[in-house]
Tab-separated table of C-alpha atoms in Angstrom:
chain	number	residue	atom	x	y	z
A	963	MET	CA	-25.616	-9.382	4.058
A	964	LEU	CA	-24.548	-7.716	7.302
A	965	CYS	CA	-23.091	-10.024	9.948
A	966	GLN	CA	-23.790	-9.231	13.600
A	967	ARG	CA	-21.843	-12.137	15.124
A	968	THR	CA	-18.487	-11.463	16.799
A	969	MET	CA	-15.806	-13.701	15.299
A	970	LYS	CA	-12.277	-14.573	16.337
A	971	VAL	CA	-9.881	-13.864	13.474
A	972	LEU	CA	-6.228	-14.897	13.336
A	973	ILE	CA	-4.674	-12.305	11.033
A	974	THR	CA	-1.149	-12.082	9.619
A	975	SER	CA	0.883	-9.026	8.657
A	976	PRO	CA	4.316	-7.505	9.212
A	977	SER	CA	4.927	-5.726	12.514
A	978	LEU	CA	2.214	-3.247	13.475
A	979	ASP	CA	4.846	-0.963	15.022
A	980	GLU	CA	5.506	1.854	12.526
A	981	ASN	CA	8.951	2.319	14.071
A	982	GLU	CA	9.843	-1.177	12.865
A	983	ASN	CA	8.049	-1.327	9.564
A	984	ILE	CA	6.612	1.019	6.938
A	985	SER	CA	3.982	-1.183	5.360
A	986	GLY	CA	0.629	-0.405	3.834
A	987	ILE	CA	-0.525	-3.848	4.907
A	988	SER	CA	0.395	-3.159	8.538
A	989	THR	CA	-1.325	0.230	8.469
A	990	MET	CA	-4.513	-1.323	7.103
A	991	ILE	CA	-4.512	-4.118	9.674
A	992	SER	CA	-3.918	-1.664	12.525
A	993	GLY	CA	-6.947	0.309	11.343
A	994	VAL	CA	-9.125	-2.787	11.081
A	995	ILE	CA	-8.148	-4.047	14.540
A	996	ALA	CA	-8.778	-0.607	16.071
A	997	ARG	CA	-12.217	-0.167	14.501
A	998	GLY	CA	-13.567	-3.683	14.038
A	999	ASP	CA	-15.801	-5.363	16.605
A	1000	ASP	CA	-14.388	-8.836	15.977
A	1001	GLU	CA	-11.668	-10.368	18.168
A	1002	PHE	CA	-8.369	-10.196	16.287
A	1003	VAL	CA	-5.248	-12.198	17.089
A	1004	HIS	CA	-2.238	-10.798	15.233
A	1005	PHE	CA	0.511	-13.080	13.911
A	1006	LYS	CA	3.643	-11.302	12.718
A	1007	ALA	CA	4.869	-12.475	9.311
A	1008	GLY	CA	7.211	-10.288	7.292
A	1009	ARG	CA	10.552	-8.548	7.583
A	1010	LYS	CA	11.286	-5.435	9.577
A	1011	ASP	CA	12.653	-2.537	7.557
A	1012	GLY	CA	16.416	-2.846	7.356
A	1013	GLU	CA	16.451	-6.473	8.535
A	1014	LYS	CA	19.285	-8.344	6.837
A	1015	LEU	CA	18.689	-11.521	4.845
A	1016	GLY	CA	21.285	-13.403	6.865
A	1017	LEU	CA	21.414	-16.595	8.876
A	1018	GLY	CA	19.233	-15.163	11.629
A	1019	TRP	CA	16.507	-14.282	9.147
A	1020	LEU	CA	16.651	-17.755	7.556
A	1021	ILE	CA	16.316	-19.404	10.958
A	1022	SER	CA	13.322	-17.211	11.829
A	1023	GLN	CA	11.635	-18.115	8.535
A	1024	ALA	CA	12.250	-21.811	9.117
A	1025	LYS	CA	10.523	-21.519	12.502
A	1026	LEU	CA	7.591	-19.476	11.184
A	1027	PRO	CA	5.296	-22.327	10.007
A	1028	SER	CA	5.489	-24.183	13.325
A	1029	ALA	CA	4.928	-20.917	15.202
A	1030	PHE	CA	1.875	-20.282	13.025
A	1031	ARG	CA	0.543	-23.751	13.740
A	1032	GLY	CA	1.000	-23.043	17.449
A	1033	ALA	CA	-0.871	-19.744	17.103
A	1034	ILE	CA	-3.744	-21.548	15.390
A	1035	ASP	CA	-3.909	-24.221	18.098
A	1036	THR	CA	-3.895	-21.561	20.818
A	1037	ALA	CA	-6.377	-19.152	19.228
A	1038	ARG	CA	-8.727	-21.701	17.631
A	1039	PRO	CA	-10.063	-18.951	15.350
A	1040	ASP	CA	-13.292	-18.849	13.405
A	1041	VAL	CA	-11.454	-17.424	10.389
A	1042	ILE	CA	-7.796	-17.153	9.375
A	1043	HIS	CA	-6.802	-14.082	7.337
A	1044	ILE	CA	-3.420	-14.230	5.562
A	1045	ASN	CA	-2.254	-10.920	4.127
A	1046	THR	CA	0.196	-11.326	1.268
A	1047	ALA	CA	1.750	-9.645	-1.731
A	1048	LEU	CA	2.657	-11.505	-4.887
A	1049	GLU	CA	6.377	-11.108	-4.369
A	1050	PRO	CA	8.799	-14.064	-4.334
A	1051	LYS	CA	9.495	-14.309	-0.593
A	1052	ALA	CA	5.911	-13.550	0.431
A	1053	ILE	CA	4.432	-16.145	-1.941
A	1054	VAL	CA	6.620	-18.947	-0.602
A	1055	ARG	CA	6.232	-17.904	3.047
A	1056	ASP	CA	2.456	-17.625	2.911
A	1057	ALA	CA	2.029	-20.858	0.946
A	1058	MET	CA	3.759	-22.606	3.867
A	1059	LEU	CA	1.433	-20.867	6.331
A	1060	ALA	CA	-1.617	-21.824	4.276
A	1061	ARG	CA	-0.682	-25.473	4.694
A	1062	TYR	CA	-1.602	-25.231	8.379
A	1063	ALA	CA	-4.702	-23.116	7.802
A	1064	LYS	CA	-6.501	-25.313	5.293
A	1065	LYS	CA	-8.776	-26.924	7.904
A	1066	TYR	CA	-10.147	-23.481	8.780
A	1067	PRO	CA	-12.098	-20.907	6.767
A	1068	LEU	CA	-9.175	-19.124	5.102
A	1069	VAL	CA	-9.136	-15.624	3.620
A	1070	VAL	CA	-6.090	-14.799	1.494
A	1071	HIS	CA	-5.772	-11.047	0.964
A	1072	VAL	CA	-3.582	-10.079	-2.013
A	1073	HIS	CA	-2.133	-6.566	-1.717
A	1074	GLY	CA	-0.694	-6.263	-5.217
A	1075	GLY	CA	2.930	-7.145	-5.840
A	1076	GLN	CA	5.301	-7.674	-8.719
A	1077	PHE	CA	3.449	-10.717	-10.038
A	1078	ALA	CA	-0.134	-9.611	-9.390
A	1079	VAL	CA	-0.715	-8.496	-12.967
A	1080	ASP	CA	0.530	-10.185	-16.136
A	1081	GLU	CA	3.885	-11.355	-14.830
A	1082	LYS	CA	5.052	-14.899	-15.482
A	1083	LEU	CA	6.428	-16.637	-12.426
A	1084	PRO	CA	9.220	-19.208	-12.272
A	1085	TRP	CA	7.722	-22.704	-12.104
A	1086	TRP	CA	8.421	-23.160	-8.391
A	1087	MET	CA	6.830	-19.816	-7.542
A	1088	GLU	CA	3.884	-20.600	-9.800
A	1089	LYS	CA	3.384	-23.785	-7.817
A	1090	ALA	CA	3.507	-21.919	-4.486
A	1091	ALA	CA	1.050	-19.250	-5.693
A	1092	ASN	CA	-1.283	-21.919	-7.020
A	1093	TYR	CA	-1.235	-23.695	-3.648
A	1094	LEU	CA	-1.726	-20.484	-1.643
A	1095	LEU	CA	-4.716	-19.256	-3.633
A	1096	GLY	CA	-6.092	-22.755	-4.087
A	1097	ALA	CA	-6.157	-23.266	-0.312
A	1098	ALA	CA	-8.182	-20.084	0.231
A	1099	SER	CA	-11.896	-20.225	0.932
A	1100	ARG	CA	-12.057	-16.607	-0.272
A	1101	ILE	CA	-9.542	-14.283	-1.932
A	1102	ILE	CA	-9.642	-10.522	-1.360
A	1103	VAL	CA	-8.155	-8.335	-4.096
A	1104	LEU	CA	-7.877	-4.584	-4.543
A	1105	SER	CA	-9.629	-4.291	-7.912
A	1106	ASP	CA	-11.556	-6.130	-10.616
A	1107	GLY	CA	-8.368	-6.085	-12.681
A	1108	ASP	CA	-6.512	-7.999	-9.979
A	1109	ALA	CA	-9.325	-10.556	-9.800
A	1110	GLU	CA	-9.173	-11.084	-13.550
A	1111	SER	CA	-5.400	-11.472	-13.506
A	1112	LEU	CA	-5.399	-13.930	-10.610
A	1113	SER	CA	-8.217	-16.022	-12.077
A	1114	ARG	CA	-5.512	-18.224	-13.603
A	1115	TRP	CA	-5.052	-19.650	-10.101
A	1116	ALA	CA	-8.577	-19.662	-8.671
A	1117	PRO	CA	-12.213	-19.612	-9.851
A	1118	ALA	CA	-14.070	-16.291	-10.067
A	1119	ARG	CA	-16.490	-17.267	-7.267
A	1120	LYS	CA	-13.662	-17.084	-4.725
A	1121	PHE	CA	-12.858	-13.402	-5.296
A	1122	SER	CA	-14.073	-10.391	-3.343
A	1123	VAL	CA	-12.959	-6.893	-4.384
A	1124	LEU	CA	-12.125	-4.632	-1.439
A	1125	PRO	CA	-10.002	-1.540	-2.160
A	1126	ASN	CA	-7.833	-0.164	0.634
A	1127	ALA	CA	-9.245	2.598	2.829
A	1128	ILE	CA	-8.206	5.191	5.415
A	1129	ASP	CA	-9.670	7.213	8.271
A	1130	THR	CA	-10.629	10.276	6.243
A	1131	GLU	CA	-11.710	12.178	9.365
A	1132	ALA	CA	-8.051	12.333	10.409
A	1133	PHE	CA	-7.353	14.668	7.478
A	1134	PRO	CA	-9.309	17.929	7.882
A	1135	ASP	CA	-9.296	20.566	5.162
A	1136	ALA	CA	-6.101	22.591	5.380
A	1137	ASP	CA	-5.623	26.079	3.971
A	1138	ARG	CA	-2.332	26.353	2.117
A	1139	PRO	CA	-0.784	29.744	1.380
A	1140	TRP	CA	-0.317	30.349	-2.344
A	1141	GLY	CA	3.316	30.217	-3.340
A	1142	LYS	CA	6.250	27.880	-3.824
A	1143	LYS	CA	5.098	24.289	-4.197
A	1144	SER	CA	6.253	21.254	-2.220
A	1145	ILE	CA	6.496	17.704	-3.583
A	1146	VAL	CA	6.242	14.871	-1.053
A	1147	PHE	CA	7.208	11.191	-1.117
A	1148	ILE	CA	6.096	8.897	1.695
A	1149	GLY	CA	6.991	5.241	1.499
A	1150	ARG	CA	9.634	2.579	1.540
A	1151	LEU	CA	12.931	3.829	0.176
A	1152	HIS	CA	13.812	1.076	-2.245
A	1153	GLU	CA	14.352	1.248	-5.972
A	1154	PRO	CA	11.061	-0.362	-7.145
A	1155	LYS	CA	9.267	2.736	-5.780
A	1156	GLY	CA	10.821	4.687	-8.660
A	1157	LEU	CA	13.598	6.399	-6.718
A	1158	SER	CA	15.893	6.850	-9.718
A	1159	GLU	CA	13.017	8.334	-11.689
A	1160	ILE	CA	12.377	10.812	-8.866
A	1161	VAL	CA	16.029	11.865	-8.814
A	1162	GLU	CA	16.249	12.321	-12.571
A	1163	SER	CA	12.917	14.175	-12.766
A	1164	CYS	CA	14.023	16.621	-10.071
A	1165	ARG	CA	17.345	17.139	-11.824
A	1166	LEU	CA	15.623	18.014	-15.108
A	1167	LEU	CA	13.142	20.343	-13.412
A	1168	LYS	CA	15.927	22.213	-11.614
A	1169	GLU	CA	17.909	22.525	-14.845
A	1170	GLN	CA	14.835	24.114	-16.445
A	1171	GLY	CA	14.578	26.683	-13.663
A	1172	PHE	CA	11.585	25.361	-11.705
A	1173	LYS	CA	11.472	26.279	-8.016
A	1174	PHE	CA	10.027	23.762	-5.566
A	1175	ASN	CA	10.759	21.928	-2.333
A	1176	PHE	CA	10.974	18.149	-2.016
A	1177	VAL	CA	10.136	16.422	1.261
A	1178	CYS	CA	10.767	12.719	1.830
A	1179	TYR	CA	9.600	10.380	4.603
A	1180	GLY	CA	10.447	6.711	5.009
A	1181	VAL	CA	13.195	4.161	5.410
A	1182	GLY	CA	14.461	1.303	3.303
A	1183	PRO	CA	17.506	-0.374	1.797
A	1184	ASP	CA	18.236	2.428	-0.687
A	1185	LYS	CA	17.781	5.329	1.719
A	1186	GLU	CA	21.377	6.550	1.931
A	1187	GLU	CA	21.997	6.576	-1.821
A	1188	PHE	CA	18.671	8.269	-2.532
A	1189	LEU	CA	19.273	10.982	0.068
A	1190	ARG	CA	22.791	11.603	-1.223
A	1191	ARG	CA	21.589	12.081	-4.793
A	1192	MET	CA	18.644	14.285	-3.819
A	1193	ILE	CA	20.757	16.562	-1.614
A	1194	GLU	CA	23.250	16.903	-4.458
A	1195	ILE	CA	20.478	18.093	-6.799
A	1196	MET	CA	18.133	19.970	-4.449
A	1197	GLY	CA	20.451	21.328	-1.767
A	1198	ASP	CA	18.520	23.031	1.030
A	1199	GLU	CA	15.272	22.627	-0.926
A	1200	PHE	CA	15.347	18.934	0.054
A	1201	HIS	CA	14.230	17.742	3.487
A	1202	TYR	CA	14.292	14.204	4.893
A	1203	GLY	CA	11.918	13.675	7.814
A	1204	GLY	CA	12.534	10.030	8.721
A	1205	VAL	CA	9.558	7.882	9.680
A	1206	VAL	CA	6.323	9.799	10.103
A	1207	SER	CA	2.978	8.672	11.525
A	1208	GLY	CA	-0.149	9.905	13.266
A	1209	ALA	CA	-0.529	13.652	13.687
A	1210	GLU	CA	2.937	14.249	12.234
A	1211	LYS	CA	1.940	12.515	9.008
A	1212	VAL	CA	-1.274	14.549	8.801
A	1213	LYS	CA	0.749	17.748	9.208
A	1214	ALA	CA	3.334	16.644	6.634
A	1215	LEU	CA	0.696	15.938	3.998
A	1216	SER	CA	-1.385	18.997	4.832
A	1217	THR	CA	1.582	21.260	4.073
A	1218	ALA	CA	2.583	19.488	0.834
A	1219	ASP	CA	1.127	20.091	-2.619
A	1220	ILE	CA	2.101	17.205	-4.914
A	1221	PHE	CA	2.311	13.529	-3.946
A	1222	LEU	CA	4.802	11.719	-6.189
A	1223	LEU	CA	4.893	7.906	-6.446
A	1224	PRO	CA	6.319	6.582	-9.753
A	1225	SER	CA	6.388	2.937	-8.590
A	1226	ARG	CA	7.227	0.142	-10.969
A	1227	PHE	CA	4.956	-2.205	-9.004
A	1228	GLU	CA	2.159	-1.150	-6.656
A	1229	GLY	CA	-1.092	-2.354	-5.166
A	1230	LEU	CA	-3.149	0.503	-3.774
A	1231	SER	CA	-0.901	2.834	-1.806
A	1232	LEU	CA	-2.358	3.989	1.502
A	1233	ALA	CA	-0.034	6.980	1.351
A	1234	LEU	CA	-1.772	7.924	-1.902
A	1235	LEU	CA	-5.191	7.852	-0.227
A	1236	GLU	CA	-3.903	9.816	2.757
A	1237	ALA	CA	-2.246	12.405	0.536
A	1238	MET	CA	-5.414	12.921	-1.506
A	1239	ALA	CA	-7.522	13.186	1.665
A	1240	ALA	CA	-5.125	15.904	2.831
A	1241	GLY	CA	-5.524	17.815	-0.433
A	1242	CYS	CA	-2.333	16.813	-2.253
A	1243	VAL	CA	-2.536	16.340	-6.016
A	1244	PRO	CA	-1.083	12.919	-6.918
A	1245	VAL	CA	1.293	12.077	-9.751
A	1246	VAL	CA	1.486	8.283	-9.627
A	1247	SER	CA	2.111	5.235	-11.784
A	1248	ALA	CA	-0.736	3.668	-13.711
A	1249	ARG	CA	-0.038	0.405	-11.898
A	1250	GLY	CA	-2.001	-1.931	-9.681
A	1251	SER	CA	-5.201	-0.383	-8.380
A	1252	MET	CA	-4.032	3.236	-8.407
A	1253	PRO	CA	-5.961	3.990	-11.640
A	1254	ARG	CA	-9.049	2.940	-9.671
A	1255	VAL	CA	-8.482	6.047	-7.524
A	1256	VAL	CA	-6.753	8.599	-9.737
A	1257	VAL	CA	-8.722	9.853	-12.731
A	1258	ASP	CA	-6.078	11.362	-14.987
A	1259	GLY	CA	-6.514	15.119	-15.304
A	1260	ARG	CA	-9.396	15.312	-12.826
A	1261	ASN	CA	-8.098	14.536	-9.330
A	1262	GLY	CA	-4.468	13.862	-10.215
A	1263	PHE	CA	-2.250	12.459	-12.939
A	1264	LEU	CA	-1.165	8.990	-14.041
A	1265	ILE	CA	2.208	8.212	-15.579
A	1266	GLU	CA	3.759	5.092	-17.056
A	1267	PRO	CA	6.467	3.578	-14.831
A	1268	GLY	CA	9.947	4.556	-15.922
A	1269	ASP	CA	8.751	7.335	-18.237
A	1270	ILE	CA	10.759	10.288	-16.943
A	1271	THR	CA	9.595	12.551	-19.773
A	1272	GLN	CA	5.999	11.960	-18.699
A	1273	ILE	CA	6.763	12.512	-15.012
A	1274	VAL	CA	8.555	15.782	-15.745
A	1275	GLY	CA	5.722	16.905	-18.013
A	1276	ARG	CA	3.056	16.347	-15.352
A	1277	LEU	CA	5.127	18.072	-12.678
A	1278	LYS	CA	5.875	21.044	-14.941
A	1279	PHE	CA	2.162	21.407	-15.616
A	1280	LEU	CA	1.313	21.455	-11.914
A	1281	LEU	CA	4.181	23.750	-10.965
A	1282	SER	CA	2.926	26.205	-13.601
A	1283	GLU	CA	-0.804	25.855	-12.813
A	1284	GLY	CA	-2.824	28.770	-11.452
A	1285	GLU	CA	-4.654	28.927	-8.148
A	1286	THR	CA	-8.098	28.148	-9.608
A	1287	GLY	CA	-6.860	24.947	-11.210
A	1288	TRP	CA	-5.079	23.902	-8.035
A	1289	ASN	CA	-8.198	24.397	-5.930
A	1290	GLU	CA	-10.208	22.207	-8.302
A	1291	TYR	CA	-7.667	19.375	-8.294
A	1292	ARG	CA	-7.425	19.484	-4.502
A	1293	SER	CA	-11.191	19.441	-4.046
A	1294	ASN	CA	-11.634	16.529	-6.446
A	1295	ALA	CA	-8.868	14.536	-4.751
A	1296	ARG	CA	-10.415	14.997	-1.296
A	1297	GLU	CA	-13.907	14.151	-2.495
A	1298	THR	CA	-12.797	10.931	-4.207
A	1299	VAL	CA	-11.226	9.496	-1.065
A	1300	ARG	CA	-13.890	10.675	1.365
A	1301	THR	CA	-16.751	9.168	-0.619
A	1302	GLU	CA	-15.142	5.930	-1.811
A	1303	PHE	CA	-12.243	4.955	0.470
A	1304	ASP	CA	-13.270	5.532	4.092
A	1305	ILE	CA	-12.222	2.947	6.693
A	1306	LYS	CA	-15.672	2.703	8.325
A	1307	ASN	CA	-17.195	1.225	5.173
A	1308	TYR	CA	-14.146	-1.007	4.729
A	1309	VAL	CA	-14.469	-2.625	8.162
A	1310	ALA	CA	-18.146	-3.435	7.593
A	1311	LYS	CA	-17.419	-4.994	4.200
A	1312	LEU	CA	-14.540	-7.041	5.603
A	1313	LYS	CA	-16.752	-8.414	8.369
A	1314	ASP	CA	-19.269	-9.438	5.732
A	1315	ILE	CA	-16.531	-11.261	3.810
A	1316	TYR	CA	-15.563	-13.128	6.984
A	1317	ALA	CA	-19.179	-14.183	7.496
A	1318	LYS	CA	-19.484	-15.449	3.924
A	1319	THR	CA	-16.207	-17.320	4.277
A	1320	LEU	CA	-17.367	-18.944	7.504
A	1321	SER	CA	-20.718	-19.987	6.061
A	1322	SER	CA	-19.185	-21.474	2.906
A	1323	LYS	CA	-16.594	-23.686	4.633
């Protein structure tokens, strides 16, 4: 079913300004708004990076539901699209927003989160999640596994699987000179991304005599401590590049070799897709929907969260690999993303989901 009608969609996400927020959700929504032919009205819901959980934040959250109701009354959308992650604050916030959206065709888009897979919630959070997903006309998830896990809150007929996607044309093939390898991390600098595991893995590799550079991009609550520890271990082989986007991000990934993301919780990292499109070989956690992208030993490597021995083993293998092996991994990584995770296909599928949601309400 391909919908030709132009719809008005009220869509929520954190700030779309990458200087305020490093968020995979925001990046996806920016891409959809830029490429879609529907009329999108953006409603900002979510913290800025570095925003304190103080009185000001509490007041802003208390005002959010009424502001959302006002946005609905002003926009009078055909469809409302709430982007969420199954994390404590997001669940409660978006359940409150869903209260005002229930008279409209409502899409709830779950981008992973701590409680997306096999995690028991406190009773009050369970109640909020049940209300949020119960209010949805349709629920978008990143993988079949997510749909199965969340079926405890909603019937199977409500789910649509739509993996994240990127503009693959923004990442042309880049020739890398053969030599010293560079490991890159791009993302939010907070501990659930596996920051301590990164530090310890680098320490062990350096102790064993491996030579490599480590480049880091991002901001977050644990930035200063992470940078201090990495500089202590890596010295001038460590570089912090702040927030990176657009052409600068393409350049950063096109000059790196290994993308490292040992997250404890993850949905489907856009940075992973971008890194693979640029020819980086990923070493990432077997969490969320990342195993849907990374085939262990073919286009990258999967590790169990918290398993430093496994992380070090995969990195040692890649740092010791020959040029022929590297070329094969790079080629497979690029091909996977270009054929399966391109934004043009994503936008068309999302429009179809909107149409089905509208017709079923």
